[in-house]
Short mmCIF file of C-alpha atoms and ligand atoms in Angstrom, two decimals:
data_model
loop_
_atom_site.label_atom_id
_atom_site.label_comp_id
_atom_site.label_asym_id
_atom_site.label_seq_id
_atom_site.Cartn_x
_atom_site.Cartn_y
_atom_site.Cartn_z
CA MET A 1 0.00 0.00 0.00
CA LYS A 2 2.90 2.24 -0.79
CA ALA A 3 4.02 3.87 -4.03
CA THR A 4 6.35 6.63 -5.19
CA ALA A 5 5.76 8.88 -8.19
CA LYS A 6 7.72 11.59 -9.93
CA ALA A 7 6.00 14.38 -11.82
CA PRO A 8 7.36 17.41 -13.66
CA ALA A 9 6.21 20.98 -13.29
CA ASN A 10 5.10 22.49 -16.59
CA ILE A 11 5.29 25.86 -18.25
CA ALA A 12 2.13 27.02 -19.99
CA PHE A 13 2.52 28.59 -23.43
CA ILE A 14 -1.23 29.24 -23.51
CA LYS A 15 -2.29 29.99 -19.95
CA TYR A 16 -5.09 28.67 -17.80
CA TRP A 17 -6.58 31.69 -16.05
CA GLY A 18 -10.15 31.79 -14.73
CA LYS A 19 -12.46 28.89 -13.97
CA ASN A 20 -16.01 27.95 -14.92
CA ASP A 21 -16.25 25.79 -11.79
CA GLU A 22 -14.01 26.56 -8.81
CA GLU A 23 -14.66 23.32 -6.95
CA LEU A 24 -14.08 21.00 -9.92
CA ARG A 25 -11.43 23.30 -11.38
CA LEU A 26 -13.04 23.44 -14.79
CA PRO A 27 -11.05 26.07 -16.68
CA ALA A 28 -12.49 28.99 -18.62
CA ASN A 29 -10.24 28.05 -21.56
CA SER A 30 -8.00 25.35 -23.00
CA SER A 31 -4.25 25.62 -22.41
CA ILE A 32 -0.97 24.30 -23.83
CA SER A 33 2.25 23.51 -21.97
CA MET A 34 5.58 21.71 -21.87
CA ASN A 35 6.81 19.49 -19.03
CA LEU A 36 10.00 20.68 -17.35
CA SER A 37 12.97 18.31 -16.94
CA ASN A 38 14.55 20.07 -13.96
CA ALA A 39 11.58 21.04 -11.83
CA ALA A 40 9.96 17.89 -10.50
CA THR A 41 8.24 16.63 -7.37
CA ILE A 42 8.79 13.15 -6.00
CA THR A 43 6.11 11.90 -3.66
CA THR A 44 5.76 8.69 -1.66
CA VAL A 45 2.32 7.80 -0.32
CA GLU A 46 1.76 4.98 2.14
CA PHE A 47 -1.67 4.00 3.42
CA SER A 48 -1.65 2.07 6.67
CA PRO A 49 -3.83 1.25 9.67
CA ARG A 50 -0.89 2.59 11.75
CA TYR A 51 -1.86 6.19 10.95
CA SER A 52 -4.66 7.90 12.85
CA ALA A 53 -4.66 10.92 10.52
CA ASP A 54 -3.00 11.90 7.25
CA GLU A 55 0.60 12.91 7.88
CA ILE A 56 2.01 15.20 5.22
CA ARG A 57 5.58 16.38 4.77
CA LEU A 58 7.27 18.55 2.19
CA GLY A 59 11.04 18.15 2.41
CA ASN A 60 11.94 17.99 6.05
CA GLN A 61 9.14 20.28 7.09
CA LYS A 62 5.54 19.74 8.03
CA MET A 63 3.29 21.43 5.52
CA ARG A 64 1.32 24.57 6.31
CA GLN A 65 -2.14 23.68 7.62
CA SER A 66 -4.07 25.09 4.63
CA GLU A 67 -1.87 23.18 2.17
CA ALA A 68 -2.06 19.98 4.21
CA THR A 69 -5.87 20.25 4.21
CA ARG A 70 -5.86 20.59 0.41
CA VAL A 71 -3.66 17.48 0.11
CA SER A 72 -5.87 15.56 2.56
CA LYS A 73 -8.99 16.49 0.59
CA HIS A 74 -7.32 15.10 -2.51
CA LEU A 75 -6.40 11.86 -0.72
CA GLU A 76 -10.04 11.63 0.32
CA ARG A 77 -11.14 11.66 -3.34
CA ILE A 78 -8.72 8.85 -4.14
CA ARG A 79 -9.73 6.82 -1.06
CA LYS A 80 -13.34 7.11 -2.13
CA LEU A 81 -12.54 5.76 -5.60
CA ALA A 82 -10.68 2.82 -4.05
CA LYS A 83 -13.33 2.32 -1.34
CA ASN A 84 -10.62 2.53 1.26
CA LYS A 85 -10.66 4.34 4.58
CA LEU A 86 -7.02 4.17 5.67
CA PHE A 87 -5.05 7.30 6.45
CA ALA A 88 -1.78 7.95 4.67
CA LYS A 89 1.72 9.22 5.20
CA VAL A 90 2.82 11.49 2.37
CA VAL A 91 6.47 12.45 1.89
CA SER A 92 7.07 14.91 -0.89
CA GLN A 93 10.22 16.55 -2.19
CA ASN A 94 10.93 19.05 -4.94
CA ASN A 95 14.17 18.68 -6.88
CA PHE A 96 14.45 22.40 -7.37
CA PRO A 97 15.83 24.49 -4.53
CA GLN A 98 13.09 25.11 -1.96
CA LYS A 99 13.31 28.87 -1.94
CA THR A 100 12.82 29.65 -5.60
CA GLY A 101 9.28 30.94 -5.51
CA ILE A 102 8.45 28.06 -7.86
CA ALA A 103 5.85 26.53 -5.61
CA SER A 104 4.62 24.00 -8.07
CA SER A 105 1.15 22.74 -7.36
CA ALA A 106 1.25 21.19 -10.84
CA SER A 107 4.09 18.75 -10.13
CA GLY A 108 2.88 18.32 -6.55
CA PHE A 109 -0.68 17.25 -7.32
CA ALA A 110 0.32 15.17 -10.35
CA ALA A 111 2.83 13.18 -8.25
CA LEU A 112 0.38 12.89 -5.34
CA THR A 113 -2.41 11.61 -7.61
CA LEU A 114 -0.24 8.98 -9.27
CA ALA A 115 1.43 7.80 -6.04
CA ALA A 116 -1.84 7.59 -4.08
CA ALA A 117 -3.65 5.79 -6.91
CA GLY A 118 -0.67 3.42 -7.24
CA ALA A 119 -0.55 2.73 -3.51
CA LEU A 120 -4.24 1.77 -3.54
CA ASN A 121 -3.84 -0.32 -6.71
CA LEU A 122 -6.32 1.77 -8.64
CA GLU A 123 -5.85 1.08 -12.30
CA LEU A 124 -6.54 4.41 -13.91
CA SER A 125 -5.97 5.48 -17.50
CA GLU A 126 -3.90 8.56 -18.35
CA LYS A 127 -7.15 10.41 -18.98
CA GLU A 128 -8.59 9.43 -15.59
CA LEU A 129 -5.35 10.41 -13.83
CA SER A 130 -5.33 13.77 -15.60
CA ILE A 131 -8.94 14.44 -14.54
CA LEU A 132 -8.18 13.49 -10.95
CA ALA A 133 -4.98 15.57 -10.83
CA ARG A 134 -6.94 18.51 -12.28
CA ILE A 135 -9.36 18.50 -9.36
CA GLY A 136 -6.33 18.85 -7.04
CA SER A 137 -4.79 21.71 -9.04
CA GLY A 138 -5.81 22.65 -12.58
CA SER A 139 -2.31 22.85 -14.04
CA ALA A 140 -1.51 19.39 -12.58
CA ALA A 141 -3.73 17.88 -15.28
CA ARG A 142 -1.02 18.87 -17.78
CA SER A 143 1.82 17.21 -15.81
CA ILE A 144 0.40 13.71 -16.37
CA PRO A 145 0.95 13.19 -20.16
CA ASP A 146 4.38 13.35 -21.86
CA GLY A 147 6.18 16.26 -23.48
CA PHE A 148 4.08 18.95 -25.14
CA VAL A 149 0.57 18.89 -23.76
CA GLU A 150 -2.86 20.31 -24.45
CA TRP A 151 -5.57 20.54 -21.80
CA LYS A 152 -8.92 20.89 -23.50
CA ALA A 153 -11.22 22.92 -21.29
CA GLY A 154 -14.23 20.63 -21.79
CA LYS A 155 -17.70 21.24 -20.41
CA THR A 156 -17.92 18.61 -17.70
CA SER A 157 -15.41 17.03 -15.36
CA GLY A 158 -15.28 13.92 -17.55
CA ASP A 159 -14.14 15.81 -20.63
CA SER A 160 -11.69 18.28 -19.07
CA TYR A 161 -8.29 16.55 -19.24
CA ALA A 162 -4.89 16.85 -20.85
CA HIS A 163 -3.32 14.80 -23.61
CA SER A 164 0.10 14.76 -25.25
CA LEU A 165 0.38 16.65 -28.55
CA TYR A 166 3.98 15.48 -29.03
CA ASN A 167 6.37 13.55 -26.83
CA GLU A 168 9.43 15.11 -25.20
CA LYS A 169 11.72 14.27 -28.12
CA PHE A 170 9.67 16.22 -30.64
CA TRP A 171 11.42 19.58 -30.27
CA ASP A 172 14.64 20.43 -28.43
CA LEU A 173 13.20 23.50 -26.73
CA ARG A 174 14.44 25.13 -23.52
CA ASP A 175 12.74 26.87 -20.65
CA ILE A 176 15.49 28.71 -18.80
CA ILE A 177 13.93 29.91 -15.56
CA LEU A 178 15.45 33.05 -14.11
CA VAL A 179 14.57 33.19 -10.43
CA THR A 180 14.23 36.82 -9.39
CA SER A 181 12.60 36.29 -6.04
CA GLU A 182 12.89 33.51 -3.51
CA GLU A 183 9.74 34.46 -1.66
CA GLY A 184 6.52 32.51 -1.99
CA LYS A 185 3.70 34.50 -3.55
CA LYS A 186 1.30 36.46 -1.36
CA VAL A 187 -1.79 35.76 -3.46
CA SER A 188 -2.17 32.15 -4.59
CA SER A 189 -3.16 31.39 -8.17
CA THR A 190 -6.31 29.70 -6.82
CA LYS A 191 -7.35 33.06 -5.32
CA GLY A 192 -6.28 34.92 -8.46
CA HIS A 193 -8.38 32.72 -10.77
CA GLU A 194 -11.52 33.68 -8.80
CA ASN A 195 -11.37 37.30 -9.95
CA ALA A 196 -10.17 36.82 -13.53
CA ALA A 197 -13.60 37.50 -15.00
CA SER A 198 -13.69 40.95 -13.38
CA SER A 199 -11.08 42.22 -15.84
CA VAL A 200 -12.70 44.21 -18.66
CA PHE A 201 -10.40 42.35 -21.05
CA PHE A 202 -11.40 38.84 -19.98
CA LYS A 203 -14.26 38.37 -22.45
CA THR A 204 -12.12 39.61 -25.33
CA ARG A 205 -9.39 37.18 -24.30
CA LEU A 206 -11.77 34.23 -24.35
CA LYS A 207 -13.17 35.29 -27.71
CA ASN A 208 -9.70 35.46 -29.31
CA LEU A 209 -8.24 32.34 -27.72
CA PRO A 210 -9.44 29.64 -30.15
CA ASP A 211 -7.66 31.43 -32.98
CA LYS A 212 -4.52 31.90 -30.89
CA ILE A 213 -4.53 28.21 -29.96
CA ARG A 214 -4.91 27.21 -33.60
CA LYS A 215 -1.93 29.44 -34.50
CA ILE A 216 0.36 28.23 -31.74
CA LYS A 217 -0.41 24.58 -32.51
CA ASN A 218 0.54 25.29 -36.11
CA ALA A 219 3.82 26.94 -35.06
CA LEU A 220 4.55 24.03 -32.72
CA ARG A 221 3.91 21.49 -35.47
CA LYS A 222 6.33 23.34 -37.75
CA LYS A 223 8.83 24.03 -34.94
CA ASP A 224 8.71 27.63 -36.07
CA ILE A 225 10.43 29.35 -33.14
CA LYS A 226 9.65 32.88 -34.36
CA SER A 227 5.87 32.44 -34.69
CA PHE A 228 5.79 30.21 -31.63
CA GLY A 229 7.81 32.60 -29.45
CA GLU A 230 5.83 35.63 -30.49
CA ILE A 231 2.55 34.01 -29.47
CA VAL A 232 4.07 32.75 -26.21
CA GLU A 233 5.18 36.27 -25.34
CA GLN A 234 1.91 37.95 -26.30
CA GLU A 235 0.08 35.38 -24.21
CA ALA A 236 2.24 36.04 -21.14
CA ILE A 237 1.69 39.78 -21.45
CA GLU A 238 -2.05 39.23 -21.89
CA LEU A 239 -2.20 37.03 -18.79
CA HIS A 240 -0.58 39.76 -16.72
CA VAL A 241 -2.75 42.49 -18.22
CA ILE A 242 -5.77 40.48 -17.09
CA MET A 243 -4.22 40.03 -13.64
CA MET A 244 -3.43 43.74 -13.30
CA THR A 245 -6.91 44.78 -14.39
CA GLN A 246 -8.92 42.32 -12.33
CA ASN A 247 -10.53 43.39 -9.09
CA PRO A 248 -8.63 43.51 -6.76
CA PRO A 249 -5.62 43.91 -9.08
CA LEU A 250 -2.78 41.44 -8.97
CA PHE A 251 0.82 42.52 -9.57
CA TYR A 252 3.14 39.54 -9.66
CA TRP A 253 6.09 41.34 -11.30
CA ASN A 254 9.02 42.88 -9.49
CA SER A 255 11.55 45.34 -10.87
CA ALA A 256 13.87 42.55 -12.05
CA THR A 257 10.99 41.04 -14.06
CA ILE A 258 10.56 44.15 -16.15
CA ASP A 259 14.31 44.56 -16.52
CA ILE A 260 14.68 41.04 -17.91
CA ILE A 261 11.76 41.57 -20.29
CA ARG A 262 13.52 44.65 -21.66
CA GLN A 263 16.78 42.71 -21.98
CA VAL A 264 15.08 39.90 -23.89
CA LEU A 265 13.62 42.37 -26.39
CA GLN A 266 17.07 43.93 -26.80
CA TRP A 267 18.83 40.58 -27.26
CA ARG A 268 16.26 39.61 -29.83
CA GLU A 269 16.84 42.82 -31.73
CA GLU A 270 20.52 41.89 -31.78
CA GLY A 271 19.62 38.60 -33.45
CA LEU A 272 19.20 36.08 -30.60
CA PRO A 273 15.92 34.13 -31.06
CA ILE A 274 14.76 34.17 -27.45
CA TYR A 275 11.30 34.83 -25.98
CA PHE A 276 9.88 35.20 -22.49
CA THR A 277 6.89 33.94 -20.58
CA LEU A 278 5.69 34.33 -16.99
CA ASP A 279 3.35 32.48 -14.66
CA ALA A 280 1.72 33.73 -11.47
CA GLY A 281 4.99 35.10 -10.11
CA PRO A 282 7.96 37.39 -10.84
CA ASN A 283 10.28 34.70 -12.24
CA VAL A 284 10.92 34.94 -15.97
CA HIS A 285 10.96 31.86 -18.19
CA LEU A 286 13.15 32.26 -21.27
CA ILE A 287 12.07 30.14 -24.21
CA CYS A 288 14.58 29.27 -26.94
CA GLU A 289 15.84 26.30 -28.93
CA GLY A 290 18.53 24.01 -27.48
CA LYS A 291 21.18 25.34 -29.84
CA GLU A 292 20.83 28.77 -28.21
CA GLU A 293 21.19 27.53 -24.63
CA LYS A 294 24.90 28.34 -24.18
CA GLU A 295 24.60 31.84 -25.60
CA VAL A 296 21.56 32.60 -23.45
CA PHE A 297 23.24 31.22 -20.34
CA LYS A 298 26.29 33.44 -20.97
CA LYS A 299 24.05 36.48 -21.11
CA VAL A 300 21.90 35.77 -18.07
CA LYS A 301 24.52 34.53 -15.65
CA GLY A 302 25.87 38.06 -15.38
CA LEU A 303 22.58 39.63 -14.32
CA SER A 304 23.04 40.66 -10.69
CA TYR A 305 19.38 40.34 -9.73
CA VAL A 306 19.03 36.75 -10.97
CA LYS A 307 19.20 34.56 -7.87
CA ASN A 308 19.03 31.18 -9.54
CA ILE A 309 18.91 29.71 -13.04
CA ILE A 310 17.09 26.47 -13.82
CA ILE A 311 17.55 25.05 -17.32
CA ASN A 312 14.77 22.78 -18.52
CA SER A 313 14.22 20.65 -21.61
CA PRO A 314 10.93 18.94 -22.46
CA THR A 315 10.38 15.77 -20.46
CA LYS A 316 8.01 12.87 -19.84
CA GLY A 317 4.89 13.19 -17.73
CA ALA A 318 4.24 11.72 -14.28
CA ARG A 319 5.38 8.18 -13.61
CA ILE A 320 5.77 5.62 -10.85
CA ILE A 321 9.39 5.15 -9.76
CA ASP A 322 11.30 2.98 -7.27
CA GLU A 323 11.48 4.52 -3.85
CA GLU A 324 15.28 4.11 -3.91
CA SER A 325 15.67 6.28 -6.96
CA ARG A 326 14.16 9.25 -5.17
CA ASN A 327 17.65 9.98 -3.86
CA ASN A 328 19.02 10.22 -7.43
CA ASN A 329 16.79 13.18 -7.91
CA GLU A 330 19.45 15.73 -8.67
CA THR A 331 19.18 19.31 -7.61
CA ILE A 332 20.05 21.74 -10.33
CA ARG A 333 22.17 24.88 -10.23
C1 DP6 B 1 -0.73 31.38 -14.19
O1 DP6 B 1 -3.10 25.41 -11.55
O2 DP6 B 1 -1.92 26.88 -9.88
O3 DP6 B 1 0.32 29.29 -13.81
O4 DP6 B 1 -6.15 25.15 -10.23
O5 DP6 B 1 -6.25 26.88 -8.45
O6 DP6 B 1 -4.44 25.14 -8.40
P1 DP6 B 1 -5.35 25.98 -9.27
O7 DP6 B 1 -4.42 26.97 -10.10
P2 DP6 B 1 -3.05 26.69 -10.84
O8 DP6 B 1 -3.03 27.91 -11.89
C2 DP6 B 1 -1.98 28.09 -12.79
C3 DP6 B 1 -2.04 29.46 -13.35
C4 DP6 B 1 -0.87 29.86 -14.25
C5 DP6 B 1 -1.13 29.50 -15.71
C6 DP6 B 1 -0.96 28.06 -16.12
O9 DP6 B 1 -0.14 27.32 -15.57
O10 DP6 B 1 -1.66 27.68 -17.07
#
């Protein structure tokens, strides 16, 4: 009654922002992402009559109460499916440095879902796992399938899940994360989603998204970095315009964020094909092809306000691993 799973975080190229159903985490729109090779969570779940309550640990620390409750609620869903009433011990670890501000609920809930289902011998399809992970955290739905992933919004819980567009070998892309703040965010994305629709631009966004998704899928199919990168960037700016104009407004950027954005535009003018994207935080994700990695690294390592650099390639989705191999989970620079 014990299993260990590893799941990657993912970076969204088309963002999930706003929900049609908060409880079921049904998104207002479809989204597209890539799994990240160097930002993963490894989670071991053990159900046993020895436990009188769920015991949840992240790294060496006990989790904050609100987060532990969210994890416990998710375990409850999985127990119900397996018709099992045993409590569990959950030990979870991120392979990226703790204080990066990359608090990944995507990798966390994908690994938790797979490990808990595995420990209870539930035989679930990729689709069922993606649906279940989604109810824990929306973006976790996209960390289940391999490589480049699309999460179709769907109308009901049963048709809102992610699938792989291409596996991790399809395109040698990079997401070079520049960590500009090591603090956790003050407003969670769950809270932020709730007010998305109050932005005057939200309806326009939803109206234009199907066309944008069609275009980015085309660029992805052709591995056309220019068209792809331009859409990725526009999408990130749009996400933050929505955030800044929702009520109450949300400002996730810091001064380093804007500085890096300016730098990227400058470097691109000088001929380097590099683009940026951002999630619900101040860290900037630089998107480029693998052949540009060295040049980009040379440029960013000199930026005084960059506290950490995490270089990611596309990778597989969530999978069950041996408990022993959790220690081989390298930490990156
Ligand atoms: C800006 O998946 O963290 O990163 O479903 O409430 O857990 P919950 O939200 P979450 O939202 C992610 C928002 C985003 C965009 C994205 O990853 O698509």
